[in-house]
Coordinates of C-alpha atoms in Angstrom, one line a residue:
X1 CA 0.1 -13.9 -2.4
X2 CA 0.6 -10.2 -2.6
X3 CA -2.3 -7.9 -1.5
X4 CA -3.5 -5.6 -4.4
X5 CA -2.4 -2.7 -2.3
X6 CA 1.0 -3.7 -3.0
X7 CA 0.9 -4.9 -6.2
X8 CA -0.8 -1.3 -7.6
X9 CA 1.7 0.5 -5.7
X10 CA 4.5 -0.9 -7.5
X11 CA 3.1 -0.9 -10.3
X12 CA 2.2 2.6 -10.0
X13 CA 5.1 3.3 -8.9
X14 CA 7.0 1.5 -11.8
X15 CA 4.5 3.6 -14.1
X16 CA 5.2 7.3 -12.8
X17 CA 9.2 6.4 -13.3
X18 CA 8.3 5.3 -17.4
X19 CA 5.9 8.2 -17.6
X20 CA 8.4 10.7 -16.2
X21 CA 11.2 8.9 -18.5
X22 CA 8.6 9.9 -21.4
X23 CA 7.4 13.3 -20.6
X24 CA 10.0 15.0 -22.9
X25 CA 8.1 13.3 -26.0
X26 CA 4.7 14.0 -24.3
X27 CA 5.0 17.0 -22.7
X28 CA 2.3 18.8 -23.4
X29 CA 3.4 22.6 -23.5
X30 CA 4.1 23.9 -20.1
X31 CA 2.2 21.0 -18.2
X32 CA 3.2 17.8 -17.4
X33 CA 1.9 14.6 -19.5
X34 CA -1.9 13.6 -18.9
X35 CA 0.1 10.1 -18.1
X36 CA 2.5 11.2 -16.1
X37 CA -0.3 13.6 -13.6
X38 CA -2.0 10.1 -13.6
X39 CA 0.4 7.9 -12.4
X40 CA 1.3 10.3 -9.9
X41 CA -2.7 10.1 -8.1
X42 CA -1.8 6.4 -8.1
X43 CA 1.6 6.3 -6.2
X44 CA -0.3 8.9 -3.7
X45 CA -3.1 7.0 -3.2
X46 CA -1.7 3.6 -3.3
X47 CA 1.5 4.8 -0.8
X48 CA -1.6 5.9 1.9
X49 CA -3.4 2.6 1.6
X50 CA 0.2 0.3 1.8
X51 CA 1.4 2.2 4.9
X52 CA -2.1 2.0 6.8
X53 CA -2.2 -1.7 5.4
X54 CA 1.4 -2.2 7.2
X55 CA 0.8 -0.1 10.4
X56 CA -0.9 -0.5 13.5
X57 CA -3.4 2.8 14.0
X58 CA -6.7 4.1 15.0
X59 CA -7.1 5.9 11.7
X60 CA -10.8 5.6 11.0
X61 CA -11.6 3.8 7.1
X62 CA -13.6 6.6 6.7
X63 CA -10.2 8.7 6.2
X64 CA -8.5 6.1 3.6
X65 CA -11.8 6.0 1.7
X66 CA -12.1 10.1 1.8
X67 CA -8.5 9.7 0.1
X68 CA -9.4 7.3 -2.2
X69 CA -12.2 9.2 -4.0
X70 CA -10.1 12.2 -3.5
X71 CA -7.7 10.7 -5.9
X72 CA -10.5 9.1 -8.2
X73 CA -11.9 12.7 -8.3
X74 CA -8.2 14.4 -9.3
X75 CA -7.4 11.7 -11.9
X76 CA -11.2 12.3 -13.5
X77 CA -10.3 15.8 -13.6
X78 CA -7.2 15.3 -15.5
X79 CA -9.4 13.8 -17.8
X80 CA -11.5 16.9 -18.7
X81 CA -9.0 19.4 -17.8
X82 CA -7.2 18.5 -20.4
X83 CA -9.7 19.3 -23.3
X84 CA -10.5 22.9 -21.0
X85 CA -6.9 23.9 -21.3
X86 CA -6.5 24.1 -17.5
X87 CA -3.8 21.5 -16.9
X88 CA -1.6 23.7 -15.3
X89 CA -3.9 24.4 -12.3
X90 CA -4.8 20.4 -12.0
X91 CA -1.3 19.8 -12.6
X92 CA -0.6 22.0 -9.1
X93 CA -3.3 20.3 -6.9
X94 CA -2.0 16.9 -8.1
X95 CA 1.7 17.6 -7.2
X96 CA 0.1 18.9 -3.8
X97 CA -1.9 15.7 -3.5
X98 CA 1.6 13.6 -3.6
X99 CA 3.3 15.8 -1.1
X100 CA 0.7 15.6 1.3
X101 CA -0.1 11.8 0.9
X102 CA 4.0 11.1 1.3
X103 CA 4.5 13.3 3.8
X104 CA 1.2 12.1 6.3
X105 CA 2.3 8.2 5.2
X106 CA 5.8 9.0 6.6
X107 CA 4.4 10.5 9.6
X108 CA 2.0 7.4 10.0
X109 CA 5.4 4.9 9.9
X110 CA 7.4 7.6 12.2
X111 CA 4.6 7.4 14.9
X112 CA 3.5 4.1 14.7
X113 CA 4.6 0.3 14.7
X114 CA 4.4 -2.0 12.0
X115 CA 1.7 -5.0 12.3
X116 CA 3.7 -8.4 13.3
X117 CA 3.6 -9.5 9.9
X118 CA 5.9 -6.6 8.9
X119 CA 7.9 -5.9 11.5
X120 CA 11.1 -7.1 9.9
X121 CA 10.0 -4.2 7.4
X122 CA 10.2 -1.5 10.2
X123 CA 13.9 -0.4 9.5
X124 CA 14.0 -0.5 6.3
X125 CA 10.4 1.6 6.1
X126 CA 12.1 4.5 8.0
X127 CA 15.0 5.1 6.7
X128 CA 13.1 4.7 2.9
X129 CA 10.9 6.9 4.4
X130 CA 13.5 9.4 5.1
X131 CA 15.0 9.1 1.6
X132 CA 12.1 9.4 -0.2
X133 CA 11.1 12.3 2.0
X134 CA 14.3 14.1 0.6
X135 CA 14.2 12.6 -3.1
X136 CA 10.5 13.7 -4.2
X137 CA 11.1 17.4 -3.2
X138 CA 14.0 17.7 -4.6
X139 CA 12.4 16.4 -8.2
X140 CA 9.3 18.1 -7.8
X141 CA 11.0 21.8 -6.8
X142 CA 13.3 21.6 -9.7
X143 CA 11.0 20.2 -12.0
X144 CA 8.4 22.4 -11.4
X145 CA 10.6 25.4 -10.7
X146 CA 13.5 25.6 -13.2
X147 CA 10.9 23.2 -16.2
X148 CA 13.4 23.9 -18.4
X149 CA 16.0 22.1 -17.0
X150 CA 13.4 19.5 -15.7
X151 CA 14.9 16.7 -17.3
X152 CA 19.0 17.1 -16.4
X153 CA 20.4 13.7 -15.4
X154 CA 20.8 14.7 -11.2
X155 CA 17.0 14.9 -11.4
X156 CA 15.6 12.4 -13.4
X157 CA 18.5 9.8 -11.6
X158 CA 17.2 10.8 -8.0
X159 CA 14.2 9.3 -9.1
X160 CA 15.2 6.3 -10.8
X161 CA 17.4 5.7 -7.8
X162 CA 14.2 6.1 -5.5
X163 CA 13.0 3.0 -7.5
X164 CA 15.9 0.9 -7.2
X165 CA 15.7 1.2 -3.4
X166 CA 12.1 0.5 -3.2
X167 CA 12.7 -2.6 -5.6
X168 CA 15.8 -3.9 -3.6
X169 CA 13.7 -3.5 -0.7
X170 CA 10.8 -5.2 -2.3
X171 CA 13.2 -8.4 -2.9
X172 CA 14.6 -8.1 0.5
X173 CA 10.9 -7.9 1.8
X174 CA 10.3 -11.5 -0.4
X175 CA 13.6 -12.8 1.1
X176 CA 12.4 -12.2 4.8
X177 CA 9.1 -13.3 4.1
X178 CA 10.5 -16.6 2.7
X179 CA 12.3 -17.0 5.5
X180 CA 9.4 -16.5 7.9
X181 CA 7.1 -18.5 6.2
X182 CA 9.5 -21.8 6.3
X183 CA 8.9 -21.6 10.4
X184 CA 5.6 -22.6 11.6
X185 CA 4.5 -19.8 12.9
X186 CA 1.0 -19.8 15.9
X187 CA -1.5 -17.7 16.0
X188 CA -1.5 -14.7 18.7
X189 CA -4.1 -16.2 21.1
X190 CA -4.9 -13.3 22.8
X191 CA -6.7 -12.3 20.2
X192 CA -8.9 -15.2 20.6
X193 CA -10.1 -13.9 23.6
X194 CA -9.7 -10.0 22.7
X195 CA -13.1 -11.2 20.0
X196 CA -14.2 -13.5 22.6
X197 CA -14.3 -16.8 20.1
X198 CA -15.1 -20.0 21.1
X199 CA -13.0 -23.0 21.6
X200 CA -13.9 -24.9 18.4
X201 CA -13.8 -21.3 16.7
X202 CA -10.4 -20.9 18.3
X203 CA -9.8 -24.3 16.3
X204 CA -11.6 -23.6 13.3
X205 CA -9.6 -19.7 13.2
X206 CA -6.0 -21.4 13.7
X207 CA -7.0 -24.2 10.9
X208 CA -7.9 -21.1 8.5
X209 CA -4.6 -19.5 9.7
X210 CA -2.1 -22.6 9.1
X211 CA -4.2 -22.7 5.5
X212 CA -6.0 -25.4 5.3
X213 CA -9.3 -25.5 3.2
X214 CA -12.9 -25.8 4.3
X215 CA -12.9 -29.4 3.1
X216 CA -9.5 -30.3 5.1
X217 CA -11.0 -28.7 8.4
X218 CA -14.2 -31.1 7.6
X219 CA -12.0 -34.0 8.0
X220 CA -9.8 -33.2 10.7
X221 CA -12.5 -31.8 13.1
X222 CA -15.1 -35.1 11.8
X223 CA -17.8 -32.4 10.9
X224 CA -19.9 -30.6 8.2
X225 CA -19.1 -28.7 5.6
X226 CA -22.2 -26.6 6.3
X227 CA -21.3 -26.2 9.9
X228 CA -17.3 -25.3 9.1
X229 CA -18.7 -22.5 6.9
X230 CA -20.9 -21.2 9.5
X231 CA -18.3 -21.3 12.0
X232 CA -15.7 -19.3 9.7
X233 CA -18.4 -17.1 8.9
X234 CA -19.2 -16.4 12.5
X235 CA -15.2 -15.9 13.4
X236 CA -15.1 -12.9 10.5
X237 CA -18.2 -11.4 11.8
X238 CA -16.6 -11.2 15.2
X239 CA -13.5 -10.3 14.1
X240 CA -14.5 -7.7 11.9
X241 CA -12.6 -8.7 8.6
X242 CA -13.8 -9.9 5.6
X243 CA -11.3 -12.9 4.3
X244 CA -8.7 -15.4 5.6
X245 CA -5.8 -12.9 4.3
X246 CA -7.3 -10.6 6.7
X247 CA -7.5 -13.0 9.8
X248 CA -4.2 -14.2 9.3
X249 CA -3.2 -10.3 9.3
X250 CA -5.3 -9.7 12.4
X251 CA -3.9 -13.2 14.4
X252 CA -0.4 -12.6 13.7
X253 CA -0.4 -9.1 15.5

């Protein structure tokens, strides 16, 4: 199952490439579309929270949730800027917004490794990375600079073509991840002792890992329901995550 930082960054992503394609029937005098400004506070929060999602760092969650309602904030002010007539100076913090958030999430993969689970993605993120680092500024200067020529084909198909690449790579993602999941793949058992779990934790953590349900651990381990939900409850606690996705993500670095 796809985590909903992925799924709204697609989607976001999808949406900014519709919005864009639209803009010439809702442009809105001199300012980009109220739609388009929108979908363009999702693709920069939602490209922050994938690549710290994907990457190993010591970024403190304070940071990615001083982002998030950074972004809440700018698409709230859309909102009401657009019945004060000040669109164009949102519409310039916004495009800022994106810049910076693309340009620190490509610094983030260029300086550090991906998490085990995407490792096989680490290539492929650079040098998308790298494209998209050269695509958006190229669309945003000459949209924003020459706005009447905004919407020449070179422009509008960097963009679309920016899309493609994510989505072939999303497909080649699913392919790899296919692939990986048809091995039987262990645990990382340092990390058992790196949170200093038990040994029936250790079991109970590599059961929840492989799967299995509360009610199947029950019957392999011959023991309570009760006590199995205590114990996975204990192992999150120590572990400092909130869900088996997230324990899976943790054992498998």
């Amino acid at each position: 199952m796809e985590n909903w930082e992925t799924i709204v960054f697609t989607t976001s992503l999808l949406l900014l490439v519709i919005s864009i394609g639209l803009s010439p029937i809702l442009e809105e005098g001199n300012t980009t579309s109220t739609l388009t400004l929108i979908c363009m506070v999702l693709v920069a929060i939602t490209t922050v929270l994938e690549t710290l999602r994907q990457q190993t760092h010591n970024i403190p969650s304070q940071y990615k949730k001083i982002h998030f309602v950074v972004g809440v904030f700018l698409i709230i002010s859309v909102l009401i800027a657009r019945f004060f007539d000040m669109m164009f100076f949102v519409q310039s913090i916004i495009v800022g917004f994106l810049v910076i958030s693309i340009i620190v999430s490509m610094l983030i993969v260029r300086k550090t490794k991906s998490v085990k689970q995407f490792q096989h993605l680490e290539k492929s993120n650079r040098i998308f990375g790298i494209v998209f680092l050269i695509i958006v500024p190229i669309f945003l200067i000459h949209h924003y600079g020459f706005e009447q020529e905004s919407y020449s084909f070179p422009t509008i198909f960097l963009l679309y073509f920016a899309f493609i690449a994510l989505a072939a790579r999303k497909i080649h993602d699913d392919l790899q991840r296919l692939s990986i999941t048809s091995k039987q793949l262990d645990p990382n058992k340092q990390q058992f002792k790196n949170y200093g779990l038990t040994q029936r934790e250790q079991e109970i953590a590599t059961f929840l890992f492989d799967g299995l349900t509360y009610q199947e651990i029950t019957n392999k381990l011959h023991i309570s329901l009760p006590t199995v939900k205590t114990h996975a409850s204990n192992i999150y606690k120590k572990c400092s995550v909130k869900n088996r996705n997230e324990l899976s993500r943790l054992l498998m670095i």
